[in-house]
Amino acid sequence: MTMLRNILGRVLKGFPPSSRFMAAAGLAIVSTIALMAVLAPLISPYDPVARVAPPYQPPSLEHPFGVNHVGYDVLSRIIWGSRVVLYIVVLSAVLSMGIGVPLGVVSGYYGGLLDRALSTVMDSIYAFPSLVLAIAVAAVLGPSPLNVAISLAVVYVPTYFRMVRSEALRLKNMLFIEAMRLLGYPGHHIMMSILRNSAQTILVIFTLSTADAVLTEAALGYLGLSITWPQPDWGLDLRSGQGEIINGYWWISMFPGFFIVLLSLGFALIGEALSDYFSVKTRE
């Protein structure tokens, strides 16, 4: 514990005082939920798809988050649902980054017809409302965690492309890039140098797009486009309890909704803190 505290202290020390709390809070939220997902088989009190009590039991010592309308323990479904959510949003971020970043570097560096063609395609995708596009792709692919991750990746590829292309356009005319050209460096070496100098931007986009992906994934789950019932998913569980709130069974929807907002907030806080951190470093 002392070692972990020391490591965290060293990490946070580099952040400006104004964003240190955001970084600490974001890291605490995301790491706690990630740990919950990893340890789900050990810490989950019940099977998330087993009827363990009569339906509609309110929160109690035996069931801290209550029991839903079927008889499933809500806490167990929250714990196991964290695995699904993190798998989908992290995989979607990796996929969109793996596609958007290389295309953005190539487009910005080479320019010309290739740049115009890629920019037109990406702008066309970007013009669609993100949720509408995710719904359309998920509806075509069908409900499964992998398909939802692909749907979200399609939505966020243009974000990575546009930001990295902008960085490539800015950097390719700088003196160190001109020097590399004069020294005869091949194009892929120069693009790797541009990519390294864009790492800060990519990292910020990664965290902020992941925060948005949490909400989009929840929306897809709410619409029944994520995974199939009765598998645990926060968006799906939010939907399952929506009609019970007026009957006084608030816990069925409240806890999934709370964790959706909490995880999205955690990634957003990390992204904002990183943005402040890199801004200070750039000014220095």
mmCIF file with all atom_site columns, N, CA and C in Angstrom, residues 33-41 76-93 143-150 213-221 225-228 230-237 259-260 263:
data_model
loop_
_atom_site.group_PDB
_atom_site.id
_atom_site.type_symbol
_atom_site.label_atom_id
_atom_site.label_alt_id
_atom_site.label_comp_id
_atom_site.label_asym_id
_atom_site.label_entity_id
_atom_site.label_seq_id
_atom_site.pdbx_PDB_ins_code
_atom_site.Cartn_x
_atom_site.Cartn_y
_atom_site.Cartn_z
_atom_site.occupancy
_atom_site.B_iso_or_equiv
_atom_site.pdbx_formal_charge
_atom_site.auth_seq_id
_atom_site.auth_comp_id
_atom_site.auth_asym_id
_atom_site.auth_atom_id
_atom_site.pdbx_PDB_model_num
ATOM 1   N N  . ILE A 1 33  ? -12.853 0.656   -10.568 1.00 0.00 ? 33  ILE A N  1
ATOM 2   C CA . ILE A 1 33  ? -13.788 -0.108  -11.396 1.00 0.00 ? 33  ILE A CA 1
ATOM 3   C C  . ILE A 1 33  ? -13.046 -1.175  -12.198 1.00 0.00 ? 33  ILE A C  1
ATOM 4   N N  . ALA A 1 34  ? -11.834 -0.858  -12.665 1.00 0.00 ? 34  ALA A N  1
ATOM 5   C CA . ALA A 1 34  ? -11.039 -1.859  -13.380 1.00 0.00 ? 34  ALA A CA 1
ATOM 6   C C  . ALA A 1 34  ? -10.671 -3.019  -12.460 1.00 0.00 ? 34  ALA A C  1
ATOM 7   N N  . LEU A 1 35  ? -10.311 -2.700  -11.222 1.00 0.00 ? 35  LEU A N  1
ATOM 8   C CA . LEU A 1 35  ? -9.993  -3.751  -10.254 1.00 0.00 ? 35  LEU A CA 1
ATOM 9   C C  . LEU A 1 35  ? -11.223 -4.589  -9.947  1.00 0.00 ? 35  LEU A C  1
ATOM 10  N N  . MET A 1 36  ? -12.364 -3.949  -9.855  1.00 0.00 ? 36  MET A N  1
ATOM 11  C CA . MET A 1 36  ? -13.621 -4.657  -9.631  1.00 0.00 ? 36  MET A CA 1
ATOM 12  C C  . MET A 1 36  ? -13.895 -5.630  -10.773 1.00 0.00 ? 36  MET A C  1
ATOM 13  N N  . ALA A 1 37  ? -13.608 -5.207  -12.001 1.00 0.00 ? 37  ALA A N  1
ATOM 14  C CA . ALA A 1 37  ? -13.825 -6.078  -13.158 1.00 0.00 ? 37  ALA A CA 1
ATOM 15  C C  . ALA A 1 37  ? -12.877 -7.275  -13.141 1.00 0.00 ? 37  ALA A C  1
ATOM 16  N N  . VAL A 1 38  ? -11.629 -7.023  -12.804 1.00 0.00 ? 38  VAL A N  1
ATOM 17  C CA . VAL A 1 38  ? -10.634 -8.105  -12.780 1.00 0.00 ? 38  VAL A CA 1
ATOM 18  C C  . VAL A 1 38  ? -10.952 -9.128  -11.698 1.00 0.00 ? 38  VAL A C  1
ATOM 19  N N  . LEU A 1 39  ? -11.404 -8.649  -10.547 1.00 0.00 ? 39  LEU A N  1
ATOM 20  C CA . LEU A 1 39  ? -11.657 -9.530  -9.400  1.00 0.00 ? 39  LEU A CA 1
ATOM 21  C C  . LEU A 1 39  ? -13.105 -9.997  -9.313  1.00 0.00 ? 39  LEU A C  1
ATOM 22  N N  . ALA A 1 40  ? -13.877 -9.787  -10.370 1.00 0.00 ? 40  ALA A N  1
ATOM 23  C CA . ALA A 1 40  ? -15.305 -10.133 -10.341 1.00 0.00 ? 40  ALA A CA 1
ATOM 24  C C  . ALA A 1 40  ? -15.584 -11.552 -9.848  1.00 0.00 ? 40  ALA A C  1
ATOM 25  N N  . PRO A 1 41  ? -14.856 -12.582 -10.303 1.00 0.00 ? 41  PRO A N  1
ATOM 26  C CA . PRO A 1 41  ? -15.155 -13.938 -9.816  1.00 0.00 ? 41  PRO A CA 1
ATOM 27  C C  . PRO A 1 41  ? -14.925 -14.112 -8.318  1.00 0.00 ? 41  PRO A C  1
ATOM 28  N N  . SER A 1 76  ? -24.135 -7.880  -7.804  1.00 0.00 ? 76  SER A N  1
ATOM 29  C CA . SER A 1 76  ? -23.405 -8.865  -8.608  1.00 0.00 ? 76  SER A CA 1
ATOM 30  C C  . SER A 1 76  ? -23.453 -8.506  -10.088 1.00 0.00 ? 76  SER A C  1
ATOM 31  N N  . ARG A 1 77  ? -24.584 -7.994  -10.537 1.00 0.00 ? 77  ARG A N  1
ATOM 32  C CA . ARG A 1 77  ? -24.703 -7.602  -11.940 1.00 0.00 ? 77  ARG A CA 1
ATOM 33  C C  . ARG A 1 77  ? -23.881 -6.344  -12.243 1.00 0.00 ? 77  ARG A C  1
ATOM 34  N N  . ILE A 1 78  ? -23.766 -5.458  -11.270 1.00 0.00 ? 78  ILE A N  1
ATOM 35  C CA . ILE A 1 78  ? -22.907 -4.282  -11.446 1.00 0.00 ? 78  ILE A CA 1
ATOM 36  C C  . ILE A 1 78  ? -21.452 -4.719  -11.582 1.00 0.00 ? 78  ILE A C  1
ATOM 37  N N  . ILE A 1 79  ? -21.019 -5.631  -10.716 1.00 0.00 ? 79  ILE A N  1
ATOM 38  C CA . ILE A 1 79  ? -19.625 -6.085  -10.732 1.00 0.00 ? 79  ILE A CA 1
ATOM 39  C C  . ILE A 1 79  ? -19.293 -6.780  -12.048 1.00 0.00 ? 79  ILE A C  1
ATOM 40  N N  . TRP A 1 80  ? -20.127 -7.728  -12.453 1.00 0.00 ? 80  TRP A N  1
ATOM 41  C CA . TRP A 1 80  ? -19.867 -8.452  -13.692 1.00 0.00 ? 80  TRP A CA 1
ATOM 42  C C  . TRP A 1 80  ? -20.097 -7.569  -14.916 1.00 0.00 ? 80  TRP A C  1
ATOM 43  N N  . GLY A 1 81  ? -21.024 -6.632  -14.806 1.00 0.00 ? 81  GLY A N  1
ATOM 44  C CA . GLY A 1 81  ? -21.258 -5.709  -15.917 1.00 0.00 ? 81  GLY A CA 1
ATOM 45  C C  . GLY A 1 81  ? -20.074 -4.800  -16.191 1.00 0.00 ? 81  GLY A C  1
ATOM 46  N N  . SER A 1 82  ? -19.267 -4.512  -15.156 1.00 0.00 ? 82  SER A N  1
ATOM 47  C CA . SER A 1 82  ? -18.085 -3.676  -15.358 1.00 0.00 ? 82  SER A CA 1
ATOM 48  C C  . SER A 1 82  ? -17.113 -4.329  -16.330 1.00 0.00 ? 82  SER A C  1
ATOM 49  N N  . ARG A 1 83  ? -17.063 -5.663  -16.321 1.00 0.00 ? 83  ARG A N  1
ATOM 50  C CA . ARG A 1 83  ? -16.199 -6.373  -17.273 1.00 0.00 ? 83  ARG A CA 1
ATOM 51  C C  . ARG A 1 83  ? -16.639 -6.119  -18.710 1.00 0.00 ? 83  ARG A C  1
ATOM 52  N N  . VAL A 1 84  ? -17.924 -6.211  -18.926 1.00 0.00 ? 84  VAL A N  1
ATOM 53  C CA . VAL A 1 84  ? -18.467 -6.016  -20.275 1.00 0.00 ? 84  VAL A CA 1
ATOM 54  C C  . VAL A 1 84  ? -18.208 -4.592  -20.750 1.00 0.00 ? 84  VAL A C  1
ATOM 55  N N  . VAL A 1 85  ? -18.500 -3.626  -19.894 1.00 0.00 ? 85  VAL A N  1
ATOM 56  C CA . VAL A 1 85  ? -18.355 -2.220  -20.273 1.00 0.00 ? 85  VAL A CA 1
ATOM 57  C C  . VAL A 1 85  ? -16.897 -1.887  -20.578 1.00 0.00 ? 85  VAL A C  1
ATOM 58  N N  . LEU A 1 86  ? -15.985 -2.273  -19.703 1.00 0.00 ? 86  LEU A N  1
ATOM 59  C CA . LEU A 1 86  ? -14.574 -1.952  -19.918 1.00 0.00 ? 86  LEU A CA 1
ATOM 60  C C  . LEU A 1 86  ? -14.018 -2.660  -21.146 1.00 0.00 ? 86  LEU A C  1
ATOM 61  N N  . TYR A 1 87  ? -14.417 -3.907  -21.343 1.00 0.00 ? 87  TYR A N  1
ATOM 62  C CA . TYR A 1 87  ? -13.967 -4.632  -22.536 1.00 0.00 ? 87  TYR A CA 1
ATOM 63  C C  . TYR A 1 87  ? -14.391 -3.890  -23.799 1.00 0.00 ? 87  TYR A C  1
ATOM 64  N N  . ILE A 1 88  ? -15.643 -3.481  -23.843 1.00 0.00 ? 88  ILE A N  1
ATOM 65  C CA . ILE A 1 88  ? -16.174 -2.836  -25.049 1.00 0.00 ? 88  ILE A CA 1
ATOM 66  C C  . ILE A 1 88  ? -15.516 -1.480  -25.285 1.00 0.00 ? 88  ILE A C  1
ATOM 67  N N  . VAL A 1 89  ? -15.461 -0.633  -24.259 1.00 0.00 ? 89  VAL A N  1
ATOM 68  C CA . VAL A 1 89  ? -14.983 0.737   -24.487 1.00 0.00 ? 89  VAL A CA 1
ATOM 69  C C  . VAL A 1 89  ? -13.473 0.776   -24.732 1.00 0.00 ? 89  VAL A C  1
ATOM 70  N N  . VAL A 1 90  ? -12.714 -0.066  -24.031 1.00 0.00 ? 90  VAL A N  1
ATOM 71  C CA . VAL A 1 90  ? -11.262 -0.073  -24.256 1.00 0.00 ? 90  VAL A CA 1
ATOM 72  C C  . VAL A 1 90  ? -10.937 -0.663  -25.623 1.00 0.00 ? 90  VAL A C  1
ATOM 73  N N  . LEU A 1 91  ? -11.611 -1.769  -25.987 1.00 0.00 ? 91  LEU A N  1
ATOM 74  C CA . LEU A 1 91  ? -11.379 -2.358  -27.307 1.00 0.00 ? 91  LEU A CA 1
ATOM 75  C C  . LEU A 1 91  ? -11.764 -1.382  -28.413 1.00 0.00 ? 91  LEU A C  1
ATOM 76  N N  . SER A 1 92  ? -12.875 -0.683  -28.241 1.00 0.00 ? 92  SER A N  1
ATOM 77  C CA . SER A 1 92  ? -13.293 0.281   -29.270 1.00 0.00 ? 92  SER A CA 1
ATOM 78  C C  . SER A 1 92  ? -12.283 1.416   -29.397 1.00 0.00 ? 92  SER A C  1
ATOM 79  N N  . ALA A 1 93  ? -11.729 1.860   -28.266 1.00 0.00 ? 93  ALA A N  1
ATOM 80  C CA . ALA A 1 93  ? -10.730 2.930   -28.308 1.00 0.00 ? 93  ALA A CA 1
ATOM 81  C C  . ALA A 1 93  ? -9.458  2.467   -29.007 1.00 0.00 ? 93  ALA A C  1
ATOM 82  N N  . PRO A 1 143 ? -26.272 -7.924  -31.734 1.00 0.00 ? 143 PRO A N  1
ATOM 83  C CA . PRO A 1 143 ? -25.829 -7.699  -30.354 1.00 0.00 ? 143 PRO A CA 1
ATOM 84  C C  . PRO A 1 143 ? -24.746 -8.679  -29.895 1.00 0.00 ? 143 PRO A C  1
ATOM 85  N N  . SER A 1 144 ? -23.572 -8.156  -29.624 1.00 0.00 ? 144 SER A N  1
ATOM 86  C CA . SER A 1 144 ? -22.477 -8.900  -28.999 1.00 0.00 ? 144 SER A CA 1
ATOM 87  C C  . SER A 1 144 ? -21.434 -7.876  -28.574 1.00 0.00 ? 144 SER A C  1
ATOM 88  N N  . PRO A 1 145 ? -20.630 -8.156  -27.551 1.00 0.00 ? 145 PRO A N  1
ATOM 89  C CA . PRO A 1 145 ? -19.626 -7.184  -27.113 1.00 0.00 ? 145 PRO A CA 1
ATOM 90  C C  . PRO A 1 145 ? -18.668 -6.768  -28.227 1.00 0.00 ? 145 PRO A C  1
ATOM 91  N N  . LEU A 1 146 ? -18.211 -7.728  -29.028 1.00 0.00 ? 146 LEU A N  1
ATOM 92  C CA . LEU A 1 146 ? -17.282 -7.395  -30.112 1.00 0.00 ? 146 LEU A CA 1
ATOM 93  C C  . LEU A 1 146 ? -17.937 -6.484  -31.143 1.00 0.00 ? 146 LEU A C  1
ATOM 94  N N  . ASN A 1 147 ? -19.171 -6.788  -31.502 1.00 0.00 ? 147 ASN A N  1
ATOM 95  C CA . ASN A 1 147 ? -19.868 -5.966  -32.494 1.00 0.00 ? 147 ASN A CA 1
ATOM 96  C C  . ASN A 1 147 ? -20.118 -4.553  -31.983 1.00 0.00 ? 147 ASN A C  1
ATOM 97  N N  . VAL A 1 148 ? -20.412 -4.423  -30.700 1.00 0.00 ? 148 VAL A N  1
ATOM 98  C CA . VAL A 1 148 ? -20.597 -3.086  -30.128 1.00 0.00 ? 148 VAL A CA 1
ATOM 99  C C  . VAL A 1 148 ? -19.280 -2.319  -30.150 1.00 0.00 ? 148 VAL A C  1
ATOM 100 N N  . ALA A 1 149 ? -18.170 -3.000  -29.836 1.00 0.00 ? 149 ALA A N  1
ATOM 101 C CA . ALA A 1 149 ? -16.856 -2.349  -29.885 1.00 0.00 ? 149 ALA A CA 1
ATOM 102 C C  . ALA A 1 149 ? -16.544 -1.864  -31.298 1.00 0.00 ? 149 ALA A C  1
ATOM 103 N N  . ILE A 1 150 ? -16.877 -2.680  -32.294 1.00 0.00 ? 150 ILE A N  1
ATOM 104 C CA . ILE A 1 150 ? -16.665 -2.270  -33.688 1.00 0.00 ? 150 ILE A CA 1
ATOM 105 C C  . ILE A 1 150 ? -17.540 -1.065  -34.028 1.00 0.00 ? 150 ILE A C  1
ATOM 106 N N  . ALA A 1 213 ? -17.429 7.049   -25.006 1.00 0.00 ? 213 ALA A N  1
ATOM 107 C CA . ALA A 1 213 ? -17.807 5.692   -25.414 1.00 0.00 ? 213 ALA A CA 1
ATOM 108 C C  . ALA A 1 213 ? -18.575 4.965   -24.319 1.00 0.00 ? 213 ALA A C  1
ATOM 109 N N  . VAL A 1 214 ? -18.264 5.256   -23.057 1.00 0.00 ? 214 VAL A N  1
ATOM 110 C CA . VAL A 1 214 ? -19.003 4.643   -21.943 1.00 0.00 ? 214 VAL A CA 1
ATOM 111 C C  . VAL A 1 214 ? -20.485 4.993   -22.046 1.00 0.00 ? 214 VAL A C  1
ATOM 112 N N  . LEU A 1 215 ? -20.778 6.252   -22.323 1.00 0.00 ? 215 LEU A N  1
ATOM 113 C CA . LEU A 1 215 ? -22.174 6.692   -22.435 1.00 0.00 ? 215 LEU A CA 1
ATOM 114 C C  . LEU A 1 215 ? -22.839 6.116   -23.682 1.00 0.00 ? 215 LEU A C  1
ATOM 115 N N  . THR A 1 216 ? -22.096 6.060   -24.782 1.00 0.00 ? 216 THR A N  1
ATOM 116 C CA . THR A 1 216 ? -22.665 5.510   -26.016 1.00 0.00 ? 216 THR A CA 1
ATOM 117 C C  . THR A 1 216 ? -22.933 4.020   -25.869 1.00 0.00 ? 216 THR A C  1
ATOM 118 N N  . GLU A 1 217 ? -22.013 3.301   -25.234 1.00 0.00 ? 217 GLU A N  1
ATOM 119 C CA . GLU A 1 217 ? -22.221 1.866   -24.999 1.00 0.00 ? 217 GLU A CA 1
ATOM 120 C C  . GLU A 1 217 ? -23.442 1.641   -24.127 1.00 0.00 ? 217 GLU A C  1
ATOM 121 N N  . ALA A 1 218 ? -23.609 2.484   -23.117 1.00 0.00 ? 218 ALA A N  1
ATOM 122 C CA . ALA A 1 218 ? -24.782 2.365   -22.250 1.00 0.00 ? 218 ALA A CA 1
ATOM 123 C C  . ALA A 1 218 ? -26.066 2.607   -23.036 1.00 0.00 ? 218 ALA A C  1
ATOM 124 N N  . ALA A 1 219 ? -26.026 3.565   -23.952 1.00 0.00 ? 219 ALA A N  1
ATOM 125 C CA . ALA A 1 219 ? -27.203 3.840   -24.781 1.00 0.00 ? 219 ALA A CA 1
ATOM 126 C C  . ALA A 1 219 ? -27.539 2.646   -25.669 1.00 0.00 ? 219 ALA A C  1
ATOM 127 N N  . LEU A 1 220 ? -26.511 2.016   -26.233 1.00 0.00 ? 220 LEU A N  1
ATOM 128 C CA . LEU A 1 220 ? -26.745 0.826   -27.058 1.00 0.00 ? 220 LEU A CA 1
ATOM 129 C C  . LEU A 1 220 ? -27.304 -0.315  -26.214 1.00 0.00 ? 220 LEU A C  1
ATOM 130 N N  . GLY A 1 221 ? -26.776 -0.464  -24.992 1.00 0.00 ? 221 GLY A N  1
ATOM 131 C CA . GLY A 1 221 ? -27.315 -1.482  -24.094 1.00 0.00 ? 221 GLY A CA 1
ATOM 132 C C  . GLY A 1 221 ? -28.756 -1.194  -23.728 1.00 0.00 ? 221 GLY A C  1
ATOM 133 N N  . LEU A 1 225 ? -29.057 -3.290  -27.996 1.00 0.00 ? 225 LEU A N  1
ATOM 134 C CA . LEU A 1 225 ? -28.132 -3.546  -29.096 1.00 0.00 ? 225 LEU A CA 1
ATOM 135 C C  . LEU A 1 225 ? -26.740 -3.924  -28.620 1.00 0.00 ? 225 LEU A C  1
ATOM 136 N N  . SER A 1 226 ? -26.552 -4.079  -27.312 1.00 0.00 ? 226 SER A N  1
ATOM 137 C CA . SER A 1 226 ? -25.231 -4.398  -26.772 1.00 0.00 ? 226 SER A CA 1
ATOM 138 C C  . SER A 1 226 ? -25.079 -5.908  -26.612 1.00 0.00 ? 226 SER A C  1
ATOM 139 N N  . ILE A 1 227 ? -25.601 -6.467  -25.549 1.00 0.00 ? 227 ILE A N  1
ATOM 140 C CA . ILE A 1 227 ? -25.611 -7.909  -25.356 1.00 0.00 ? 227 ILE A CA 1
ATOM 141 C C  . ILE A 1 227 ? -27.031 -8.330  -25.011 1.00 0.00 ? 227 ILE A C  1
ATOM 142 N N  . THR A 1 228 ? -27.276 -9.612  -25.039 1.00 0.00 ? 228 THR A N  1
ATOM 143 C CA . THR A 1 228 ? -28.639 -10.107 -24.845 1.00 0.00 ? 228 THR A CA 1
ATOM 144 C C  . THR A 1 228 ? -28.909 -10.403 -23.373 1.00 0.00 ? 228 THR A C  1
ATOM 145 N N  . PRO A 1 230 ? -30.162 -12.509 -20.279 1.00 0.00 ? 230 PRO A N  1
ATOM 146 C CA . PRO A 1 230 ? -29.951 -11.819 -19.003 1.00 0.00 ? 230 PRO A CA 1
ATOM 147 C C  . PRO A 1 230 ? -28.487 -11.521 -18.676 1.00 0.00 ? 230 PRO A C  1
ATOM 148 N N  . GLN A 1 231 ? -27.601 -11.500 -19.672 1.00 0.00 ? 231 GLN A N  1
ATOM 149 C CA . GLN A 1 231 ? -26.203 -11.196 -19.388 1.00 0.00 ? 231 GLN A CA 1
ATOM 150 C C  . GLN A 1 231 ? -26.085 -9.788  -18.800 1.00 0.00 ? 231 GLN A C  1
ATOM 151 N N  . PRO A 1 232 ? -25.185 -9.597  -17.817 1.00 0.00 ? 232 PRO A N  1
ATOM 152 C CA . PRO A 1 232 ? -25.103 -8.303  -17.133 1.00 0.00 ? 232 PRO A CA 1
ATOM 153 C C  . PRO A 1 232 ? -24.472 -7.216  -18.002 1.00 0.00 ? 232 PRO A C  1
ATOM 154 N N  . ASP A 1 233 ? -25.159 -6.118  -18.124 1.00 0.00 ? 233 ASP A N  1
ATOM 155 C CA . ASP A 1 233 ? -24.667 -4.935  -18.825 1.00 0.00 ? 233 ASP A CA 1
ATOM 156 C C  . ASP A 1 233 ? -25.357 -3.735  -18.193 1.00 0.00 ? 233 ASP A C  1
ATOM 157 N N  . TRP A 1 234 ? -24.607 -2.698  -17.892 1.00 0.00 ? 234 TRP A N  1
ATOM 158 C CA . TRP A 1 234 ? -25.172 -1.570  -17.160 1.00 0.00 ? 234 TRP A CA 1
ATOM 159 C C  . TRP A 1 234 ? -26.303 -0.897  -17.936 1.00 0.00 ? 234 TRP A C  1
ATOM 160 N N  . GLY A 1 235 ? -26.124 -0.691  -19.226 1.00 0.00 ? 235 GLY A N  1
ATOM 161 C CA . GLY A 1 235 ? -27.178 -0.062  -20.015 1.00 0.00 ? 235 GLY A CA 1
ATOM 162 C C  . GLY A 1 235 ? -28.426 -0.918  -20.102 1.00 0.00 ? 235 GLY A C  1
ATOM 163 N N  . LEU A 1 236 ? -28.226 -2.222  -20.245 1.00 0.00 ? 236 LEU A N  1
ATOM 164 C CA . LEU A 1 236 ? -29.352 -3.153  -20.313 1.00 0.00 ? 236 LEU A CA 1
ATOM 165 C C  . LEU A 1 236 ? -30.098 -3.193  -18.986 1.00 0.00 ? 236 LEU A C  1
ATOM 166 N N  . ASP A 1 237 ? -29.342 -3.178  -17.873 1.00 0.00 ? 237 ASP A N  1
ATOM 167 C CA . ASP A 1 237 ? -29.974 -3.183  -16.554 1.00 0.00 ? 237 ASP A CA 1
ATOM 168 C C  . ASP A 1 237 ? -30.694 -1.865  -16.275 1.00 0.00 ? 237 ASP A C  1
ATOM 169 N N  . PHE A 1 259 ? -23.177 4.031   -11.930 1.00 0.00 ? 259 PHE A N  1
ATOM 170 C CA . PHE A 1 259 ? -21.857 3.539   -12.337 1.00 0.00 ? 259 PHE A CA 1
ATOM 171 C C  . PHE A 1 259 ? -21.526 3.930   -13.774 1.00 0.00 ? 259 PHE A C  1
ATOM 172 N N  . ILE A 1 260 ? -22.530 4.055   -14.627 1.00 0.00 ? 260 ILE A N  1
ATOM 173 C CA . ILE A 1 260 ? -22.290 4.554   -15.987 1.00 0.00 ? 260 ILE A CA 1
ATOM 174 C C  . ILE A 1 260 ? -21.718 5.968   -15.927 1.00 0.00 ? 260 ILE A C  1
ATOM 175 N N  . LEU A 1 263 ? -18.055 6.007   -14.231 1.00 0.00 ? 263 LEU A N  1
ATOM 176 C CA . LEU A 1 263 ? -16.940 5.577   -15.077 1.00 0.00 ? 263 LEU A CA 1
ATOM 177 C C  . LEU A 1 263 ? -16.648 6.602   -16.168 1.00 0.00 ? 263 LEU A C  1
#
